[in-house]
Tab-separated table of C-alpha atoms in Angstrom:
chain	number	residue	atom	x	y	z
A	4	MET	CA	70.691	57.445	3.783
A	5	ARG	CA	70.398	58.259	7.496
A	6	LYS	CA	67.401	57.521	9.711
A	7	GLU	CA	66.809	61.242	10.322
A	8	GLU	CA	66.016	61.757	6.660
A	9	PHE	CA	63.084	59.316	6.982
A	10	SER	CA	61.757	60.652	10.349
A	11	CYS	CA	58.477	62.529	10.776
A	12	PRO	CA	58.974	65.983	12.410
A	13	VAL	CA	55.985	65.343	14.732
A	14	CYS	CA	56.428	61.756	15.999
A	15	CYS	CA	60.188	61.564	15.206
A	16	ASP	CA	59.652	58.042	13.905
A	17	ILE	CA	59.927	56.643	10.379
A	18	PHE	CA	57.230	58.094	8.137
A	19	ARG	CA	53.993	56.140	7.981
A	20	ASP	CA	51.777	57.172	5.058
A	21	PRO	CA	53.505	60.573	4.570
A	22	VAL	CA	51.567	63.445	2.983
A	23	LEU	CA	53.056	66.397	1.094
A	24	LEU	CA	51.972	69.880	2.189
A	25	SER	CA	51.914	72.920	-0.102
A	26	CYS	CA	55.007	74.240	1.689
A	27	SER	CA	56.895	71.082	0.561
A	28	HIS	CA	57.187	69.630	4.087
A	29	SER	CA	56.097	66.045	4.716
A	30	VAL	CA	54.316	64.674	7.791
A	31	CYS	CA	52.636	61.421	8.706
A	32	ARG	CA	48.965	61.641	7.804
A	33	THR	CA	47.876	60.602	11.307
A	34	CYS	CA	50.293	63.033	12.965
A	35	LEU	CA	49.049	65.901	10.787
A	36	GLN	CA	45.391	65.237	11.602
A	37	GLN	CA	46.133	65.127	15.313
A	38	PHE	CA	48.198	68.340	15.097
A	39	TRP	CA	45.441	70.161	13.237
A	40	GLU	CA	42.822	69.036	15.757
A	41	THR	CA	44.983	70.263	18.607
A	42	LYS	CA	45.819	73.623	17.007
A	43	GLY	CA	42.389	74.177	15.524
A	44	SER	CA	43.930	75.387	12.238
A	45	GLN	CA	45.499	73.798	9.172
A	46	GLU	CA	49.118	74.836	9.765
A	47	CYS	CA	52.331	73.102	8.825
A	48	PRO	CA	53.922	71.612	11.998
A	49	VAL	CA	57.352	72.736	10.740
A	50	CYS	CA	57.007	76.231	9.223
A	51	ARG	CA	53.482	77.152	10.490
A	52	ARG	CA	52.384	78.035	7.004
A	53	ARG	CA	48.701	77.506	6.407
A	54	SER	CA	47.848	74.576	4.151
A	55	SER	CA	45.550	75.243	1.218
A	56	LYS	CA	44.270	71.671	1.176
A	57	SER	CA	42.354	69.891	3.902
A	58	ASP	CA	43.389	66.501	2.480
A	59	PRO	CA	46.997	66.734	1.291
A	60	PRO	CA	48.199	64.181	-1.298
A	61	CYS	CA	50.348	61.220	-0.378
A	62	ASN	CA	54.110	61.627	-0.892
A	63	ARG	CA	54.537	58.318	-2.731
A	64	ALA	CA	58.231	58.693	-3.421
A	65	LEU	CA	58.994	59.228	0.267
A	66	LYS	CA	56.605	56.443	1.265
A	67	ASN	CA	58.431	53.979	-1.013
A	68	LEU	CA	61.812	55.069	0.345
A	69	CYS	CA	60.648	54.632	3.919
A	70	GLU	CA	59.264	51.163	3.238
A	71	ALA	CA	62.545	50.164	1.568
A	72	PHE	CA	64.505	51.571	4.530
A	73	LEU	CA	62.371	49.653	7.034
A	74	GLU	CA	62.737	46.419	5.068
A	75	SER	CA	66.505	46.861	4.816
A	76	ARG	CA	66.770	47.563	8.548
A	77	SER	CA	64.685	44.516	9.277
A	78	GLN	CA	66.927	42.324	7.158
A	79	ARG	CA	70.031	43.692	8.833
A	80	ALA	CA	68.533	43.120	12.245
A	81	SER	CA	67.554	39.610	11.291
A	82	ALA	CA	71.040	38.915	9.926
A	83	GLU	CA	72.649	40.269	13.093
A	84	PHE	CA	70.298	38.146	15.137
A	85	GLU	CA	71.123	35.030	13.119
A	86	VAL	CA	74.888	35.359	13.469
A	87	LEU	CA	74.744	35.557	17.282
A	88	CYS	CA	75.294	32.350	19.227
A	89	SER	CA	72.218	31.367	21.217
A	90	LEU	CA	74.417	29.992	24.055
A	91	HIS	CA	77.094	32.640	24.394
A	92	ASN	CA	75.572	35.662	22.571
A	93	GLU	CA	78.711	35.874	20.473
A	94	LYS	CA	78.897	36.300	16.725
A	95	LEU	CA	78.989	33.059	14.784
A	96	LYS	CA	82.326	33.512	13.072
A	97	LEU	CA	83.256	29.806	12.697
A	98	PHE	CA	81.683	26.773	11.025
A	99	CYS	CA	82.042	23.267	12.458
A	100	LEU	CA	82.791	20.914	9.574
A	101	GLU	CA	81.911	17.807	11.581
A	102	ASP	CA	78.591	18.980	13.001
A	103	GLN	CA	77.812	21.094	9.897
A	104	GLN	CA	76.687	24.141	11.923
A	105	PRO	CA	77.956	27.675	12.653
A	106	VAL	CA	79.625	28.196	16.041
A	107	CYS	CA	81.160	31.069	17.970
A	108	VAL	CA	84.708	31.269	19.391
A	109	VAL	CA	83.500	30.130	22.809
A	110	CYS	CA	81.735	27.127	21.262
A	111	ASN	CA	84.943	26.203	19.483
A	112	LEU	CA	86.742	25.991	22.851
A	113	SER	CA	83.898	24.171	24.579
A	114	LYS	CA	83.719	20.431	25.131
A	115	ALA	CA	81.085	19.998	22.404
A	116	HIS	CA	83.378	21.214	19.609
A	117	LYS	CA	86.838	21.099	21.187
A	118	ASN	CA	88.390	18.508	18.890
A	119	HIS	CA	86.291	19.315	15.814
A	120	ASN	CA	87.640	20.833	12.622
A	121	CYS	CA	86.366	24.376	12.184
A	122	CYS	CA	86.889	27.002	9.544
A	123	PRO	CA	85.931	30.681	9.183
A	124	ILE	CA	82.287	31.079	8.353
A	125	ASP	CA	83.179	33.105	5.220
A	126	GLU	CA	85.036	30.075	3.892
A	127	ALA	CA	82.081	27.917	4.873
A	128	ASN	CA	79.787	30.222	2.887
A	129	LYS	CA	82.077	29.818	-0.112
A	130	LEU	CA	82.001	26.082	0.410
A	131	LYS	CA	78.216	26.267	0.654
A	132	THR	CA	78.066	28.189	-2.606
A	133	SER	CA	80.341	25.619	-4.216
A	134	LEU	CA	78.212	22.847	-2.759
A	135	GLU	CA	75.035	24.391	-4.156
A	136	ARG	CA	76.722	24.721	-7.552
A	137	LEU	CA	77.831	21.094	-7.418
A	138	GLN	CA	74.339	20.038	-6.379
A	139	GLN	CA	72.911	21.909	-9.368
A	140	ASN	CA	75.436	20.187	-11.623
A	141	LEU	CA	74.526	16.857	-10.050
A	142	LYS	CA	70.828	17.513	-10.686
A	143	ALA	CA	71.586	18.412	-14.314
A	144	LEU	CA	73.689	15.257	-14.700
A	145	GLU	CA	70.932	13.150	-13.153
A	146	GLU	CA	68.447	14.616	-15.651
A	147	VAL	CA	70.854	13.869	-18.506
A	148	LYS	CA	71.365	10.357	-17.139
A	149	GLN	CA	67.618	9.831	-16.996
A	150	THR	CA	67.408	10.903	-20.630
A	151	CYS	CA	70.244	8.504	-21.459
A	152	ASP	CA	68.473	5.685	-19.595
A	153	GLU	CA	65.274	6.366	-21.518
A	154	THR	CA	67.242	6.466	-24.771
A	155	ALA	CA	68.988	3.182	-23.905
A	156	ALA	CA	65.606	1.561	-23.210
A	157	HIS	CA	64.283	2.895	-26.522
A	158	ILE	CA	67.359	1.537	-28.331
A	159	LYS	CA	66.661	-1.897	-26.849
A	160	CYS	CA	63.005	-1.727	-27.921
A	161	GLN	CA	64.091	-0.587	-31.396
A	162	ALA	CA	66.533	-3.493	-31.685
A	163	GLN	CA	63.924	-6.035	-30.565
A	164	HIS	CA	61.267	-4.661	-32.884
A	165	THR	CA	63.687	-4.500	-35.819
A	166	GLU	CA	64.930	-8.038	-35.150
A	167	ARG	CA	61.349	-9.290	-35.098
A	168	GLN	CA	60.635	-7.582	-38.430
A	169	ILE	CA	63.823	-8.978	-39.989
A	170	LYS	CA	62.834	-12.479	-38.903
A	171	GLU	CA	59.333	-12.008	-40.295
A	172	GLU	CA	60.691	-10.810	-43.644
A	173	PHE	CA	63.176	-13.667	-43.869
A	174	GLU	CA	60.474	-16.130	-42.898
A	175	LYS	CA	58.492	-14.888	-45.903
A	176	LEU	CA	61.554	-15.441	-48.092
A	177	HIS	CA	62.175	-18.848	-46.553
A	178	GLN	CA	58.540	-19.825	-47.113
A	179	PHE	CA	58.764	-18.652	-50.712
A	180	LEU	CA	61.907	-20.739	-51.248
A	181	ARG	CA	60.278	-23.759	-49.596
A	182	ASP	CA	57.229	-23.362	-51.818
A	183	GLU	CA	59.440	-22.890	-54.868
A	184	GLU	CA	61.479	-25.977	-53.942
A	185	SER	CA	58.340	-28.020	-53.425
A	186	ALA	CA	56.902	-26.900	-56.760
A	187	ARG	CA	60.096	-27.746	-58.675
A	188	ILE	CA	60.486	-31.120	-56.975
A	189	ALA	CA	56.815	-31.844	-57.728
A	190	ALA	CA	57.413	-30.972	-61.409
A	191	LEU	CA	60.433	-33.297	-61.432
A	192	LYS	CA	58.417	-36.108	-59.822
A	193	GLU	CA	55.598	-35.602	-62.318
A	194	GLU	CA	57.997	-35.875	-65.254
A	195	GLU	CA	59.624	-38.891	-63.623
A	196	GLU	CA	56.215	-40.556	-63.231
A	197	GLN	CA	55.198	-39.818	-66.834
A	198	LYS	CA	58.379	-41.155	-68.337
A	199	SER	CA	58.553	-44.083	-65.946
A	200	HIS	CA	54.998	-44.984	-66.992
A	201	MET	CA	56.016	-44.844	-70.679
A	202	MET	CA	58.981	-47.107	-69.984
A	203	ARG	CA	56.809	-49.535	-68.041
A	204	ARG	CA	54.476	-49.799	-71.013
A	205	LYS	CA	57.429	-50.398	-73.319
A	206	ILE	CA	58.843	-52.994	-70.978
A	207	GLU	CA	55.464	-54.730	-70.786
A	208	GLU	CA	55.298	-54.797	-74.590
A	209	MET	CA	58.825	-56.194	-74.709
A	210	ASN	CA	57.936	-58.813	-72.141
A	211	GLY	CA	54.987	-59.897	-74.293
A	212	GLU	CA	57.175	-60.144	-77.347
A	213	ILE	CA	59.814	-62.039	-75.399
A	214	GLU	CA	57.254	-64.467	-74.063
A	215	SER	CA	55.833	-64.987	-77.569
A	216	LEU	CA	59.256	-65.655	-79.011
A	217	SER	CA	60.115	-67.983	-76.152
A	218	ASP	CA	56.978	-69.985	-76.863
A	219	GLN	CA	57.871	-70.243	-80.553
A	220	ILE	CA	61.377	-71.357	-79.725
A	221	ARG	CA	60.138	-74.067	-77.408
A	222	ASN	CA	57.633	-75.267	-79.994
A	223	LEU	CA	60.283	-75.424	-82.697
A	224	GLN	CA	62.633	-77.311	-80.455
A	225	LYS	CA	59.924	-79.872	-79.726
A	226	GLU	CA	59.178	-80.316	-83.444
A	227	MET	CA	62.854	-80.753	-84.214
A	228	GLU	CA	63.217	-83.395	-81.543
A	229	SER	CA	60.155	-85.344	-82.713
A	230	SER	CA	61.028	-85.298	-86.444
A	231	ALA	CA	62.854	-88.239	-87.894
A	232	GLY	CA	64.039	-86.402	-90.995
A	233	GLY	CA	64.021	-82.869	-92.501
A	234	ALA	CA	60.683	-83.139	-94.394
A	235	THR	CA	59.018	-80.811	-91.994
A	236	PHE	CA	61.715	-78.105	-91.982
A	237	PRO	CA	60.346	-76.085	-94.900
A	238	GLN	CA	57.019	-75.761	-93.128
A	239	THR	CA	58.699	-74.837	-89.903
A	240	LYS	CA	60.844	-72.299	-91.690
A	241	ASP	CA	57.774	-70.635	-93.171
A	242	ARG	CA	56.181	-70.464	-89.793
A	243	THR	CA	59.317	-68.970	-88.250
A	244	VAL	CA	59.530	-66.281	-90.822
A	245	GLN	CA	55.879	-65.579	-90.448
A	246	HIS	CA	56.179	-65.006	-86.665
A	247	THR	CA	59.429	-63.072	-86.620
A	248	PRO	CA	58.817	-60.036	-84.283
A	249	LYS	CA	59.416	-56.516	-85.362
A	250	GLU	CA	62.451	-54.702	-84.030
A	251	PRO	CA	61.536	-52.436	-81.043
A	252	GLU	CA	60.754	-48.852	-82.018
A	253	LYS	CA	63.169	-46.317	-80.546
A	254	VAL	CA	61.390	-43.402	-78.865
A	255	SER	CA	63.211	-40.084	-78.193
A	256	ALA	CA	62.902	-37.782	-75.129
A	257	LEU	CA	62.402	-40.664	-72.732
A	258	LEU	CA	64.999	-39.396	-70.255
A	259	ILE	CA	64.446	-36.725	-67.583
A	260	ASN	CA	64.953	-33.210	-68.961
A	261	VAL	CA	67.604	-32.359	-66.373
A	262	ALA	CA	68.494	-29.070	-68.074
A	263	LYS	CA	64.928	-27.837	-67.759
A	264	HIS	CA	65.016	-28.327	-63.985
A	265	LEU	CA	68.546	-27.111	-63.293
A	266	SER	CA	69.286	-24.527	-65.980
A	267	SER	CA	69.977	-21.146	-64.221
A	268	LEU	CA	67.986	-22.446	-61.284
A	269	LYS	CA	68.914	-19.650	-58.865
A	270	PHE	CA	68.160	-16.985	-61.459
A	271	ARG	CA	64.779	-18.508	-62.331
A	272	VAL	CA	63.860	-18.673	-58.644
A	273	TRP	CA	64.947	-15.048	-58.151
A	274	GLU	CA	62.940	-14.089	-61.240
A	275	ASN	CA	59.823	-15.597	-59.683
A	276	MET	CA	60.692	-13.931	-56.370
A	277	GLN	CA	60.022	-10.536	-57.927
A	278	LYS	CA	56.315	-11.240	-57.508
A	279	ILE	CA	56.668	-10.863	-53.733
A	280	LEU	CA	59.461	-8.257	-53.715
A	281	GLN	CA	58.997	-4.496	-53.520
A	282	TYR	CA	61.584	-1.780	-53.983
A	283	THR	CA	60.910	1.732	-52.713
A	284	PRO	CA	63.497	4.333	-53.795
A	285	VAL	CA	62.948	6.285	-50.571
A	286	THR	CA	62.190	4.821	-47.148
A	287	LEU	CA	61.415	6.908	-44.055
A	288	ASP	CA	63.727	7.389	-41.080
A	289	PRO	CA	61.792	6.778	-37.819
A	290	ASN	CA	64.486	8.590	-35.805
A	291	THR	CA	63.458	11.862	-37.484
A	292	ALA	CA	59.682	11.419	-37.247
A	293	HIS	CA	57.668	13.848	-35.102
A	294	PRO	CA	56.257	12.022	-32.013
A	295	HIS	CA	52.705	12.283	-33.440
A	296	LEU	CA	53.744	10.857	-36.815
A	297	HIS	CA	53.300	7.076	-36.883
A	298	LEU	CA	55.256	5.061	-39.475
A	299	SER	CA	54.322	1.689	-40.932
A	300	ASP	CA	56.562	-1.328	-40.306
A	301	ASP	CA	57.987	-1.166	-43.836
A	302	LEU	CA	58.796	2.564	-43.330
A	303	THR	CA	56.827	3.697	-46.383
A	304	THR	CA	53.690	5.213	-44.786
A	305	ALA	CA	53.366	8.194	-42.416
A	306	GLU	CA	50.151	8.960	-40.517
A	307	CYS	CA	49.512	11.688	-37.933
A	308	ARG	CA	47.896	10.287	-34.803
A	309	PRO	CA	48.070	10.875	-30.999
A	310	GLN	CA	51.337	9.839	-29.399
A	311	THR	CA	51.101	6.455	-27.647
A	312	SER	CA	54.688	6.004	-26.407
A	313	LEU	CA	57.536	8.205	-25.245
A	314	LEU	CA	60.272	8.818	-27.797
A	315	PRO	CA	63.764	10.198	-27.141
A	316	ASP	CA	64.161	13.884	-27.897
A	317	ASN	CA	67.160	13.240	-30.140
A	318	PRO	CA	68.555	16.090	-32.298
A	319	GLU	CA	67.321	14.492	-35.541
A	320	ARG	CA	63.655	14.364	-34.475
A	321	PHE	CA	61.195	17.067	-35.568
A	322	GLU	CA	59.692	18.941	-32.635
A	323	VAL	CA	57.098	21.392	-33.992
A	324	TYR	CA	55.794	20.088	-37.324
A	325	PRO	CA	54.610	16.507	-38.073
A	326	CYS	CA	57.430	15.820	-40.524
A	327	VAL	CA	59.716	12.898	-41.319
A	328	LEU	CA	62.801	12.588	-43.517
A	329	GLY	CA	63.957	9.954	-45.937
A	330	SER	CA	66.612	7.600	-44.598
A	331	GLU	CA	69.175	8.592	-47.233
A	332	GLY	CA	70.491	12.013	-48.206
A	333	PHE	CA	71.590	13.076	-51.690
A	334	ASN	CA	74.513	15.260	-52.737
A	335	SER	CA	74.765	14.269	-56.405
A	336	GLY	CA	72.889	12.537	-59.214
A	337	THR	CA	69.219	12.229	-60.116
A	338	HIS	CA	66.679	10.668	-57.749
A	339	CYS	CA	62.950	10.070	-58.028
A	340	TRP	CA	60.191	8.928	-55.659
A	341	ASP	CA	56.407	8.669	-55.963
A	342	VAL	CA	53.979	9.527	-53.139
A	343	ASP	CA	50.296	8.721	-52.683
A	344	VAL	CA	48.710	11.809	-51.038
A	345	GLY	CA	45.096	11.154	-52.017
A	346	GLY	CA	43.369	11.211	-48.625
A	347	SER	CA	45.477	13.707	-46.695
A	348	GLU	CA	43.935	17.082	-45.855
A	349	TYR	CA	47.260	18.862	-45.429
A	350	TRP	CA	50.547	17.602	-46.830
A	351	ALA	CA	53.876	18.775	-48.177
A	352	LEU	CA	56.561	17.017	-50.234
A	353	GLY	CA	60.054	18.116	-51.159
A	354	VAL	CA	63.654	18.207	-49.989
A	355	ILE	CA	65.316	19.849	-46.973
A	356	ARG	CA	68.870	20.914	-46.266
A	357	GLU	CA	70.634	18.436	-43.963
A	358	SER	CA	72.057	21.153	-41.708
A	359	GLU	CA	68.642	22.613	-40.860
A	360	SER	CA	67.618	22.277	-37.201
A	361	ARG	CA	64.588	20.064	-36.589
A	362	LYS	CA	63.588	21.743	-33.310
A	363	GLY	CA	62.429	25.248	-34.174
A	364	SER	CA	59.637	26.715	-36.227
A	365	SER	CA	62.100	27.879	-38.905
A	366	VAL	CA	62.234	24.447	-40.563
A	367	TRP	CA	60.605	25.679	-43.764
A	368	ASP	CA	63.389	28.211	-44.282
A	369	SER	CA	65.458	25.405	-45.834
A	370	VAL	CA	62.772	23.352	-47.632
A	371	TRP	CA	61.918	23.290	-51.356
A	372	SER	CA	58.435	21.825	-51.404
A	373	LEU	CA	54.919	21.440	-52.807
A	374	HIS	CA	52.079	22.036	-50.308
A	375	TYR	CA	48.336	21.380	-50.156
A	376	SER	CA	45.700	22.633	-47.702
A	377	LYS	CA	42.132	21.322	-47.799
A	378	SER	CA	40.809	24.240	-45.734
A	379	SER	CA	41.856	26.746	-48.407
A	380	ASN	CA	41.783	24.206	-51.261
A	381	GLU	CA	45.097	25.544	-52.520
A	382	TYR	CA	48.340	24.107	-53.840
A	383	TRP	CA	51.507	26.182	-53.628
A	384	ILE	CA	55.271	25.955	-54.082
A	385	SER	CA	57.475	27.085	-51.184
A	386	CYS	CA	61.138	28.022	-51.585
A	387	PRO	CA	63.579	29.613	-49.105
A	388	GLY	CA	63.735	33.376	-49.459
A	389	GLN	CA	60.935	33.536	-52.063
A	390	ALA	CA	57.231	34.266	-52.013
A	391	ASP	CA	54.924	31.256	-52.302
A	392	HIS	CA	53.840	30.349	-55.845
A	393	VAL	CA	50.216	29.182	-56.137
A	394	LEU	CA	49.421	26.241	-58.453
A	395	THR	CA	46.079	25.411	-60.089
A	396	PRO	CA	46.010	21.728	-61.137
A	397	THR	CA	43.084	20.683	-63.314
A	398	GLU	CA	42.225	17.868	-60.906
A	399	LYS	CA	42.865	17.064	-57.269
A	400	LEU	CA	46.292	15.519	-56.890
A	401	GLN	CA	46.263	11.879	-55.831
A	402	ARG	CA	49.781	10.716	-56.669
A	403	VAL	CA	52.766	13.008	-57.019
A	404	ARG	CA	56.257	12.280	-58.337
A	405	VAL	CA	59.172	14.204	-56.827
A	406	GLN	CA	62.315	14.228	-58.943
A	407	LEU	CA	65.575	15.717	-57.698
A	408	ASP	CA	68.385	16.562	-60.118
A	409	TRP	CA	71.002	17.673	-57.611
A	410	ASP	CA	73.738	18.396	-60.154
A	411	ARG	CA	71.514	20.616	-62.315
A	412	GLY	CA	69.769	22.147	-59.303
A	413	LYS	CA	66.184	21.121	-60.067
A	414	VAL	CA	63.262	19.750	-58.052
A	415	THR	CA	60.371	18.732	-60.327
A	416	PHE	CA	56.821	17.811	-59.282
A	417	THR	CA	54.603	15.746	-61.610
A	418	ASP	CA	51.000	14.538	-61.404
A	419	LEU	CA	51.319	10.764	-61.874
A	420	ILE	CA	47.649	10.239	-62.712
A	421	THR	CA	47.625	12.633	-65.676
A	422	SER	CA	51.403	12.607	-66.302
A	423	SER	CA	51.273	16.407	-66.309
A	424	HIS	CA	54.126	18.627	-65.171
A	425	LEU	CA	53.219	20.719	-62.120
A	426	HIS	CA	56.272	22.836	-61.363
A	427	THR	CA	60.077	22.825	-61.408
A	428	ILE	CA	62.092	24.579	-58.709
A	429	THR	CA	65.575	25.731	-59.681
A	430	HIS	CA	68.283	26.188	-57.075
A	431	THR	CA	72.038	25.628	-56.866
A	432	PHE	CA	72.456	22.979	-54.193
A	433	THR	CA	75.681	22.962	-52.183
A	434	ASP	CA	74.695	20.770	-49.221
A	435	THR	CA	73.279	17.304	-48.827
A	436	VAL	CA	69.478	17.307	-48.996
A	437	PHE	CA	66.983	14.775	-47.672
A	438	PRO	CA	63.469	13.931	-48.876
A	439	ILE	CA	60.880	15.387	-46.475
A	440	ILE	CA	57.213	14.514	-45.972
A	441	TYR	CA	54.713	16.557	-43.966
A	442	SER	CA	51.371	14.933	-43.122
A	443	TYR	CA	48.719	16.355	-40.820
A	444	SER	CA	45.799	13.954	-41.260
A	445	SER	CA	45.325	10.828	-43.390
A	446	PRO	CA	48.275	8.574	-44.310
A	447	VAL	CA	50.789	9.598	-46.948
A	448	ARG	CA	52.442	6.600	-48.624
A	449	LEU	CA	55.604	6.140	-50.684
A	450	LEU	CA	54.896	3.972	-53.726
A	451	PRO	CA	57.112	1.054	-54.825
A	452	ALA	CA	59.002	1.314	-58.102
A	453	LYS	CA	58.732	-1.209	-60.932
A	454	ILE	CA	61.463	-3.851	-60.991
A	455	SER	CA	62.919	-4.962	-64.317
A	456	VAL	CA	65.771	-7.344	-65.169
A	457	MET	CA	67.996	-6.780	-68.175
A	458	ILE	CA	70.241	-9.578	-69.455
A	459	GLU	CA	73.189	-8.562	-71.573
A	460	ASN	CA	74.799	-11.071	-73.969
A	461	GLN	CA	78.555	-10.716	-73.891
A	462	SER	CA	80.137	-10.923	-77.347
A	463	VAL	CA	83.485	-12.677	-77.621
A	464	VAL	CA	86.000	-11.282	-80.087
A	465	CYS	CA	88.353	-13.963	-81.496
């Protein structure tokens, strides 16, 4: 639009606070008041028609257009001012690549820029735009690199912590084996001492008998040497018969029972090792745990507490809800795990589809689960695409068994304390699912399973 369309008919300048008269003409408010004071009547300065209002309303549409026009003109003036060379008052049409500044044609021929590489300022603007884009990309890459550096540091801490735990666990096993070795060697030494003591007693008895017989032999030899004839032989014979020693008694089981100490030694040690071993069907994956969800060193307990260290924002980690997944997914077979939920005020147990995003609030759209809330004192079953199903257990749940039959499409919840069935969810699974645990307050703990050993006797067919 032209400047004339925004000019006041009285001052011929751009409208300032224009008012709209009843005749549809517009005038600056100040100009109208001065015109009325001069004329002594409320006439329109353009058509001389008398105004019915002593305080005409503001023409807001025209006022906004005038302000926009003034701002645009100011920007154009500023732009024209900026592209003029301060030395030669020429437009800055070139850009010096060496000095990184706009120059005019005269500057380009001057001594200051004579041998410098210059390009049209339009190309320089394009280069500037490209530079800004590259700088933005660089900033984004630097942010990604920082994330990678933090992740690399976390990986190192994870490796060190895991190595320390492995060494601690193996030290427990080593100590058990040392104790087991010491106990078995002590049992061997005890048996050796008992049987050695028995043999020493036997040897002492034999030594006494040998000494007694030796004495008799010497005495008989002396009598034989001192006798002139054989008159004394009958008496000596009677005495010999009378003192003939009994034959040593043979005692069985005097040797070390080697078989008892060595028979299936490794198996017997492993059998005793079960006292210190624990097997948990499901262990938790710390890489999926929400930052406020702290896991125990053996990865069986989850507790919600304030975050104490920075964790990488990896895709597997939950972002909104304090959840954690099991370390292994299932796409076939039957699987079972027991959970102690006794002290938690808000918890949920179940399975989740592997493909579900961990970052949004739509996590529960792919979870088949049992929930509890202390605030409402309610238990309910949640399934994707279905209304929640409220449960009414006879007692507060302390330990819950979750059983997944992937092939038959069933997730069953059982009260372990009363062995009562709570609910069975039916669904045709097509994807891999992972165990999921939600805990908002007190710890929730996965319970170890009982270990049993079965020995099968192989029959040989001749």
